[in-house]
Short mmCIF file of C-alpha atoms and ligand atoms in Angstrom, two decimals:
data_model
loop_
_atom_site.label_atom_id
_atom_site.label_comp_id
_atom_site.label_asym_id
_atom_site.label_seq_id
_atom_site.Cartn_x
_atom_site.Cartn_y
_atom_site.Cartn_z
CA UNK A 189 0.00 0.00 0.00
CA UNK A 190 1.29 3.45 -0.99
CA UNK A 191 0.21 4.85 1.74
CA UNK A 192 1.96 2.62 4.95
CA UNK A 193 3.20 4.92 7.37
CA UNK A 194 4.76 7.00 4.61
CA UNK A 195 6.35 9.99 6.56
CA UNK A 196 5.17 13.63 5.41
CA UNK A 197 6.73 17.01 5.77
CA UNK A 198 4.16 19.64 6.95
CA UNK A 199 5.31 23.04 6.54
CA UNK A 200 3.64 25.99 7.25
CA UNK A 201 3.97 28.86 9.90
CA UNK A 202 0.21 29.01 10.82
CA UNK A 203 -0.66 26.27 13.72
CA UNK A 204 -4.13 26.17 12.96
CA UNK A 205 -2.94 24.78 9.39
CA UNK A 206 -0.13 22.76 10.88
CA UNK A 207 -2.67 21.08 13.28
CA UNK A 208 -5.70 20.23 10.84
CA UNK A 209 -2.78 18.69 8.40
CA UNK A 210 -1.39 16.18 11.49
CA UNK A 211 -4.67 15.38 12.31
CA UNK A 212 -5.64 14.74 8.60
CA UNK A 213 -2.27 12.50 7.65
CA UNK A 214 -2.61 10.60 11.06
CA UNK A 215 -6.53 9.83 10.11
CA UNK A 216 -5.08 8.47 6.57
CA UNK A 217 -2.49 6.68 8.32
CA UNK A 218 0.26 8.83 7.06
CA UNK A 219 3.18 9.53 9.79
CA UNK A 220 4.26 13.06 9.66
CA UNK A 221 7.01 15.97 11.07
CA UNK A 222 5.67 19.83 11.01
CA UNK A 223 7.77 22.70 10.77
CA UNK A 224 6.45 26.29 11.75
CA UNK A 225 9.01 28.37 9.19
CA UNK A 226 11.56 27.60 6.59
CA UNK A 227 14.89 27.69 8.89
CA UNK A 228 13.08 24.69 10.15
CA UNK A 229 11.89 22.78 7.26
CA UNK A 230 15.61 22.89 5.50
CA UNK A 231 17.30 21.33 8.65
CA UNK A 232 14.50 18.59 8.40
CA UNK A 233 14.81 17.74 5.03
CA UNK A 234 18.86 18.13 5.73
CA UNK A 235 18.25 15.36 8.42
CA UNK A 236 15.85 13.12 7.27
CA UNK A 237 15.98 13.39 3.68
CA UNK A 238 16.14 9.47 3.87
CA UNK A 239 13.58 9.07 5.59
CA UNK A 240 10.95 11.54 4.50
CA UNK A 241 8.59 10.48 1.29
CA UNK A 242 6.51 13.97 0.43
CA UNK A 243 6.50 17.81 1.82
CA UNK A 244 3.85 19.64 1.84
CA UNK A 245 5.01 23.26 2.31
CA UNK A 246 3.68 26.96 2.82
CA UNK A 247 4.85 29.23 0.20
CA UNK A 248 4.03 33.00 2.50
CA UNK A 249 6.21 32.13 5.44
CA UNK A 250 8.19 35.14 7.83
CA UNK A 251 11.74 35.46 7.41
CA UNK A 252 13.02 32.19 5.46
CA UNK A 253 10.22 31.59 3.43
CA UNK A 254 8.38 28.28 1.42
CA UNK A 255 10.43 29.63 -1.87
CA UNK A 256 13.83 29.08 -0.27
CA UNK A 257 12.37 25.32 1.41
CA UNK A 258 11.07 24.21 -2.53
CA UNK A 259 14.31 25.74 -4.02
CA UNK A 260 16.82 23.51 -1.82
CA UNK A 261 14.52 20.23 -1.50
CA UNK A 262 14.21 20.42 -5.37
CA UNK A 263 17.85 21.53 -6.02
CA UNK A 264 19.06 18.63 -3.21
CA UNK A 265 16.65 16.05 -3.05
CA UNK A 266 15.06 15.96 -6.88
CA UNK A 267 12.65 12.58 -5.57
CA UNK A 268 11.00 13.83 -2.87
CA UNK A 269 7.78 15.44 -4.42
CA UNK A 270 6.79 18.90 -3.08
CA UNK A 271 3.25 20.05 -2.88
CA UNK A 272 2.16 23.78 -2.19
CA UNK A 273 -0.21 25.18 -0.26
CA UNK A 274 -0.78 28.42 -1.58
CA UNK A 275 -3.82 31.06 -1.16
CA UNK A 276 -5.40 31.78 -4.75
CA UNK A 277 -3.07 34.84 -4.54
CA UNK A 278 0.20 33.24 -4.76
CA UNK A 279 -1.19 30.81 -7.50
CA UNK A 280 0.84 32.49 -10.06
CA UNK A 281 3.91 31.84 -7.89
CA UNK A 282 3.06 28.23 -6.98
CA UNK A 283 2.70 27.91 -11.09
CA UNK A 284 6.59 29.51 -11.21
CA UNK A 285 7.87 26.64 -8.35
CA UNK A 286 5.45 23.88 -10.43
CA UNK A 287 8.22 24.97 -13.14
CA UNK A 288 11.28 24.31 -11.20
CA UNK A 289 10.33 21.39 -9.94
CA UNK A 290 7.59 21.52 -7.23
CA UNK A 291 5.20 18.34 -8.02
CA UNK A 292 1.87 20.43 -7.59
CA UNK A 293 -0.15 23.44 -5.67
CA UNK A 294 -3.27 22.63 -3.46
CA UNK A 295 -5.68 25.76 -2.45
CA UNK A 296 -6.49 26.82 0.79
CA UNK A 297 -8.79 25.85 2.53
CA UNK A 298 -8.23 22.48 1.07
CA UNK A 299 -10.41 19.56 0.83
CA UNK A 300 -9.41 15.86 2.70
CA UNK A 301 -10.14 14.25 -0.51
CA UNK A 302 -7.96 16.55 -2.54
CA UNK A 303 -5.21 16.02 -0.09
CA UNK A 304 -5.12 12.51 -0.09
CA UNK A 305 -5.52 12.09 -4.00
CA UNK A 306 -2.63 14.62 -4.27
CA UNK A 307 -0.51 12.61 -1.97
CA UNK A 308 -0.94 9.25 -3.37
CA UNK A 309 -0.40 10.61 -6.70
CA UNK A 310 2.87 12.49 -5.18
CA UNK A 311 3.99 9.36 -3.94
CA UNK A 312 3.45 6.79 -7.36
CA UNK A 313 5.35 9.68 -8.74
CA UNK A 314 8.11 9.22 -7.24
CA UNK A 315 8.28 5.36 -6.77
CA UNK A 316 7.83 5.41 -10.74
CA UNK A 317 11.01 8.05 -10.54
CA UNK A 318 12.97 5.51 -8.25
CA UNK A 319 11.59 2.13 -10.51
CA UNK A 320 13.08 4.34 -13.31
CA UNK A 321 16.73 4.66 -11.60
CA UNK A 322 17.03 1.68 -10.54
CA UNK A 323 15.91 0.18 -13.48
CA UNK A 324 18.36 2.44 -15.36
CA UNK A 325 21.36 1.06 -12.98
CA UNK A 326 20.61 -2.00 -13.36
CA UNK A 327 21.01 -1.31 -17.23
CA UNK A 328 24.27 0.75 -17.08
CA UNK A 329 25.27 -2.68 -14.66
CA UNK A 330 24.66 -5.09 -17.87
CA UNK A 331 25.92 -2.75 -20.25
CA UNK A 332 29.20 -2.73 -18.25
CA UNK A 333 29.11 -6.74 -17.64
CA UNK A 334 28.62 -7.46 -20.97
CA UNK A 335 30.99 -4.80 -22.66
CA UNK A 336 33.59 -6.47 -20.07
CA UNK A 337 32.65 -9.92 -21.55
CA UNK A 338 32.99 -8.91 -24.91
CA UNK A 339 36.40 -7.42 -24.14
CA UNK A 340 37.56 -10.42 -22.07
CA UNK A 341 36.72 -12.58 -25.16
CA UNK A 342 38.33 -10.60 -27.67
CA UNK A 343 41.73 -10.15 -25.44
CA UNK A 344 41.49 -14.31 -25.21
CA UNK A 345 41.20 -14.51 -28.70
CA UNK A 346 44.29 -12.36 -29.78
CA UNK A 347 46.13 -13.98 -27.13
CA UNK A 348 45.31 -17.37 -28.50
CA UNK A 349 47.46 -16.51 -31.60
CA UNK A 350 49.93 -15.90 -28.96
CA UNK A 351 50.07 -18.87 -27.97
CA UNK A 352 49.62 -20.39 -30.68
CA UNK A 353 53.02 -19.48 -31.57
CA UNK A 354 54.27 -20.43 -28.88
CA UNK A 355 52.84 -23.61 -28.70
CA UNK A 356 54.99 -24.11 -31.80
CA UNK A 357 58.26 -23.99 -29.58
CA UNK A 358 58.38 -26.37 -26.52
CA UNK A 359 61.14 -23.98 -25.11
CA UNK A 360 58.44 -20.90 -25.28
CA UNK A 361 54.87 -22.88 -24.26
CA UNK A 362 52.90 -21.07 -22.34
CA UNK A 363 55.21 -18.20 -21.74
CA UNK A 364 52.34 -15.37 -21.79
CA UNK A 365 50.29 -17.47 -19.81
CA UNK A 366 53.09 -17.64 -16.92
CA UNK A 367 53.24 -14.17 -17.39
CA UNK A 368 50.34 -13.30 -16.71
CA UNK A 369 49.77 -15.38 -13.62
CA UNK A 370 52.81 -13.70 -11.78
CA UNK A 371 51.69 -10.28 -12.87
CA UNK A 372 48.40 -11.62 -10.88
CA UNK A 373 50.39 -12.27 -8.30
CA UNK A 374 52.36 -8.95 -8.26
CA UNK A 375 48.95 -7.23 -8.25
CA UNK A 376 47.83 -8.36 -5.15
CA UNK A 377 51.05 -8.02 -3.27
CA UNK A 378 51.20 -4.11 -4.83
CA UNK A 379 47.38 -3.93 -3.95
CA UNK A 380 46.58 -2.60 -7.24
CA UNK A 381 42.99 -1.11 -8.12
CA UNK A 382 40.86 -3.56 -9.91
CA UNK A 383 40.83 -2.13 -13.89
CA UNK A 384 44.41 -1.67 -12.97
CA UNK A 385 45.28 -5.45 -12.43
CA UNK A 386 42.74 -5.69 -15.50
CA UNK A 387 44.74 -3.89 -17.66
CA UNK A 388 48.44 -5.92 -16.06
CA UNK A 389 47.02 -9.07 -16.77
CA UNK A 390 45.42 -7.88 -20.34
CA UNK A 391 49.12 -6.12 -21.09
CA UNK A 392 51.11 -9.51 -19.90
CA UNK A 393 48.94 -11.97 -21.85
CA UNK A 394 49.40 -9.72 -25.32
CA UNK A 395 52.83 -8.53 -24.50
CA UNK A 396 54.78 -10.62 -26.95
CA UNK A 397 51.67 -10.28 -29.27
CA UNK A 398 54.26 -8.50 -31.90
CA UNK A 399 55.88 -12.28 -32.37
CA UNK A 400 53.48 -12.78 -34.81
CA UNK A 401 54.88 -10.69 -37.10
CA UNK A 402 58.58 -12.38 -37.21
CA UNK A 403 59.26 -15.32 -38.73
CA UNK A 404 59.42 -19.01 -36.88
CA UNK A 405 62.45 -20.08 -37.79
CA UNK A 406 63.99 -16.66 -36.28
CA UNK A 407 61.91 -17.23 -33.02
CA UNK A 408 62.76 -20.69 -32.40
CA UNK A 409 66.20 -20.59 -33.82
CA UNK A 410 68.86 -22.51 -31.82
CA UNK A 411 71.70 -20.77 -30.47
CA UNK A 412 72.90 -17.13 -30.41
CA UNK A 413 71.41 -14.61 -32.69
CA UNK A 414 73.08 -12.30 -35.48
CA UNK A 415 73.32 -8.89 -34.64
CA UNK A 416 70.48 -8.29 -37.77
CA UNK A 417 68.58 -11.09 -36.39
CA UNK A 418 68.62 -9.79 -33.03
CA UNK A 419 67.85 -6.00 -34.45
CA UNK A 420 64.60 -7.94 -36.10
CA UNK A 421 63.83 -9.22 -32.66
CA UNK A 422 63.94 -5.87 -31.11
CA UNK A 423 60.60 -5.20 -33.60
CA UNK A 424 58.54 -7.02 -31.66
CA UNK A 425 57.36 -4.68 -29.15
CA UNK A 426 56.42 -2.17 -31.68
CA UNK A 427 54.79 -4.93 -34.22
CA UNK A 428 52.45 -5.53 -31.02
CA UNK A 429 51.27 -2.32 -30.95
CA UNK A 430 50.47 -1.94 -34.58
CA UNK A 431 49.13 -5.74 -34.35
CA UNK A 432 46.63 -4.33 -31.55
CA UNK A 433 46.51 -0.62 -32.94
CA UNK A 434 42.74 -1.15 -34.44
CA UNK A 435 41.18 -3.03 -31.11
CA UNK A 436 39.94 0.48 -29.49
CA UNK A 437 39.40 -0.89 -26.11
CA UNK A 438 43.07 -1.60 -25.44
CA UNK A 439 44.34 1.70 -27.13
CA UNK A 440 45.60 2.82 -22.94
CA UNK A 441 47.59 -0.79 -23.16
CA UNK A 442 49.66 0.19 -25.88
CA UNK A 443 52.74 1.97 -24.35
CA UNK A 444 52.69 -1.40 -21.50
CA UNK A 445 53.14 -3.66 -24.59
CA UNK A 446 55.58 -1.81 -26.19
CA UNK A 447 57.55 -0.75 -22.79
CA UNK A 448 58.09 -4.24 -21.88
CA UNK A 449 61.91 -4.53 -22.85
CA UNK A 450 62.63 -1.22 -21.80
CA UNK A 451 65.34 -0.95 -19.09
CA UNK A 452 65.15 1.42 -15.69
CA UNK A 453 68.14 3.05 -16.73
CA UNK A 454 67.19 3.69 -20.17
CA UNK A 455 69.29 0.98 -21.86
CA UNK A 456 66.51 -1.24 -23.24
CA UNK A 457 64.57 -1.01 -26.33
CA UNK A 458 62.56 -0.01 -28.02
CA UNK A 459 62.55 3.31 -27.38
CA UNK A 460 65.27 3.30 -24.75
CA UNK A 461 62.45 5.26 -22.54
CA UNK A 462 64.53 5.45 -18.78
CA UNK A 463 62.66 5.28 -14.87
CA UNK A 464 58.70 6.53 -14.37
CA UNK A 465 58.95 7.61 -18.20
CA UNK A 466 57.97 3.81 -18.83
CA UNK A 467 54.79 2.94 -17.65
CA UNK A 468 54.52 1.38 -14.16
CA UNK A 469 52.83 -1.53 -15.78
CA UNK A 470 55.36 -2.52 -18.23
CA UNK A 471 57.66 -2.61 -15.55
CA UNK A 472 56.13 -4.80 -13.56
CA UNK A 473 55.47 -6.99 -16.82
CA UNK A 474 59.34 -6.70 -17.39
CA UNK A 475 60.87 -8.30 -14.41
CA UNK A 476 57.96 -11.37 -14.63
CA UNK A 477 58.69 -11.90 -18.24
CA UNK A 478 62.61 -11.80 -17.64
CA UNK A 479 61.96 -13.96 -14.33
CA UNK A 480 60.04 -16.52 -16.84
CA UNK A 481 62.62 -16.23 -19.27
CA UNK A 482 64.94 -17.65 -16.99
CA UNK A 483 63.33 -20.44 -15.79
CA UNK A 484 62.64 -21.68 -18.79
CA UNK A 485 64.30 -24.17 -21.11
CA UNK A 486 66.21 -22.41 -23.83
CA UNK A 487 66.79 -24.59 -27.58
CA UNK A 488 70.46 -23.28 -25.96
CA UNK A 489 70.41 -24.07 -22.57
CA UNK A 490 68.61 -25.76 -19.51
CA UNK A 491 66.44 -23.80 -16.84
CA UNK A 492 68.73 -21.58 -14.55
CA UNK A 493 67.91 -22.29 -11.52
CA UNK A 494 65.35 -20.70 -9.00
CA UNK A 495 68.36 -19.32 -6.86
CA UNK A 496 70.35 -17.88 -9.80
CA UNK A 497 66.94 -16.38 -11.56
CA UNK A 498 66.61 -14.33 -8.24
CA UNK A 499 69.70 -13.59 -7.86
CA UNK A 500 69.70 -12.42 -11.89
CA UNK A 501 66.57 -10.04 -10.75
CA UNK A 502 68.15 -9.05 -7.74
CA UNK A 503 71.41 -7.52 -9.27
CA UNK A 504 68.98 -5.97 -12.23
CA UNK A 505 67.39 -3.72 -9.75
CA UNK A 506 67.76 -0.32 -10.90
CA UNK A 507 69.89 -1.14 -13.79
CA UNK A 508 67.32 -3.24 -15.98
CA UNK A 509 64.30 -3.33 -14.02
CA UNK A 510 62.38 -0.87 -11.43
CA UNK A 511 63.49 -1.53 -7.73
CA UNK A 512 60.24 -1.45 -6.78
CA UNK A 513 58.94 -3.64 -8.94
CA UNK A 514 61.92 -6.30 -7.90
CA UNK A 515 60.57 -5.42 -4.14
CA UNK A 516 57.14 -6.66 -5.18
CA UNK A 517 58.71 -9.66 -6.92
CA UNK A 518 60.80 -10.59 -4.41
CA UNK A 519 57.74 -10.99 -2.03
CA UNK A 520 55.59 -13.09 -4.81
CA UNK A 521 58.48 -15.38 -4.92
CA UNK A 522 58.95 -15.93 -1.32
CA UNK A 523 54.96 -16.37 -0.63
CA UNK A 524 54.18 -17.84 -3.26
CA UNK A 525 56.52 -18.91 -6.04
CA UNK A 526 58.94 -20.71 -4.29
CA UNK A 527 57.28 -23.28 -3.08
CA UNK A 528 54.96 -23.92 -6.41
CA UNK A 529 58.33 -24.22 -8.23
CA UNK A 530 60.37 -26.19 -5.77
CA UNK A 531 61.32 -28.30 -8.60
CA UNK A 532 63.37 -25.71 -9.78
CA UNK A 533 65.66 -25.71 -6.91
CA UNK A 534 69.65 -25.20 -7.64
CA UNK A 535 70.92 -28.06 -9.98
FE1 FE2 B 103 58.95 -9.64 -25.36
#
């Protein structure tokens, strides 16, 4: 019932009025909170804006008047549905507020009849008003769900062709993949925001995305590299970016992807970018890919082991990678990698 104990403003300076409008709303089952000027009414509304469902407010009031009480409840609390009570000489003004936002006028003296059907209709107002918000939430929610979910698919489609490739080579399977679990991993211990880790674990799945775009037989050659073939290596970061360059959605994941081989001290590549001029994401992706790189098998050599990896990341720090960043690692690998790669132990 619209009508359950709904709690009503009364407003107005004259007690007579204030009275015969308690009595009224308790006789209808209404509860209710009077105010004798406008001072009074704003500090109401100020405190139990939650709680109160309509006002019905005086517009000829001494000192603060009904004006100033419609102007702030409309401007402040848009749902809650205002009704004047105005004399027939203020009707033109009551017409003005009806404009700005006032839900309707009621003559003095009024009629119980009039008063209730205005009140009911006040209050479906502005349930329909709060159906209609929530409703529209609840939209923006779904919108944002399933824009996610298309995202999420497209991102694990490009990075299938990822890994495709590197399914190709047993000594690269599943490097993207590691990746991007201890980026996860460095996320939580750097308590990063949620569409931040998004975009770390986005940026370390499609990192070496730019692979595609060099041969095989280069990739998965065996032994040392030419200083050409290395130079064609060195492409990769930038291929990524103009691999990913039409997908919109990851335009802000760009400069990660192609930061990833760029060293603290401004000796890496591509761009030779130096410190916080590469983005904080790329070097977290740096020291996991490196770490990964490590403790892999190589066509060239066996897995170093876990204590020399570390120790490989530890003496990078500030030279190749951010200090912080090897901070963050270090922790990951003591809570958690260590033991989940035990097998790895010092040959
Ligand atoms: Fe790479």
């Amino acid at each position: 019932m619209l009508n359950d104990k709904k709690l009503i403003l009364i407003v107005d300076d004259e007690e007579d009025i204030r009275e015969i409008l308690s009595e009224t709303l308790e006789s209808m089952d209404f509860a209710h909170l009077t105010a004798c000027d406008g001072d009074e009414a704003i500090g109401l509304l100020d405190r139990h804006h939650d709680t109160i469902d309509a006002v019905i407010c005086d517009l000829k009031m001494p000192k603060v008047s009904g004006d100033q009480v419609i102007a702030h409840g409309t401007k402040h609390y848009p749902l809650i549905p205002i009704i004047i009570l105005t004399g027939f000489a203020q009707l033109d003004m009551a017409l003005d507020h009806i404009r700005l936002g006032a839900f309707d006028y009621m003559t003095k003296p009024f009629r119980v009849k009039e008063l209730l059907l205005l009140l009911n209709r006040s209050l479906e107002f502005r349930q329909l008003q709060e159906d209609k918000i929530a409703y529209q939430n609840t939209l923006e929610e779904r919108i944002e769900e399933a824009t996610q979910a298309l995202h999420n698919r497209v991102v694990q489609t490009v990075s299938s062709f990822i890994l495709a490739i590197e399914e190709k080579d047993r000594y690269t399977q599943g490097h993207s993949k590691r990746v991007a679990e201890y980026s996860a991993l460095m996320a939580d211990v750097l308590n990063l925001q949620e569409n931040e880790r998004l975009d770390l674990l986005y940026a370390a799945q499609l990192h070496d995305i730019g692979k595609i775009g060099i041969s095989e037989q280069l990739l998965n050659k065996p032994g040392k590299l030419n200083v050409v073939e290395y130079e064609t290596i060195k492409t990769h970061p930038h291929k990524g970016v103009k691999i990913l360059e039409p997908l919109d959605f990851l335009g802000h994941l760009l400069p990660i992807i192609e930061g990833h081989h760029e060293w603290f001290d401004g000796n890496g590549y591509p761009n030779g970018l130096k410190g916080e001029n590469i983005p904080y994401l790329a070097r977290i992706i740096a020291v996991c890919d490196t770490f990964d790189a490590m403790t892999s098998e190589r066509s060239y050599r066996k897995p170093l082991s876990l204590k020399i990896a570390i120790q490989e990341i530890k003496d990078g720090s500030g030279s190749q990678f951010d200090p912080q960043a090897v901070e963050a690692f270090l922790k990951v690998f003591e809570e958690t990698l260590a033991t989940q790669m035990a097998h790895l132990v010092a040959s």
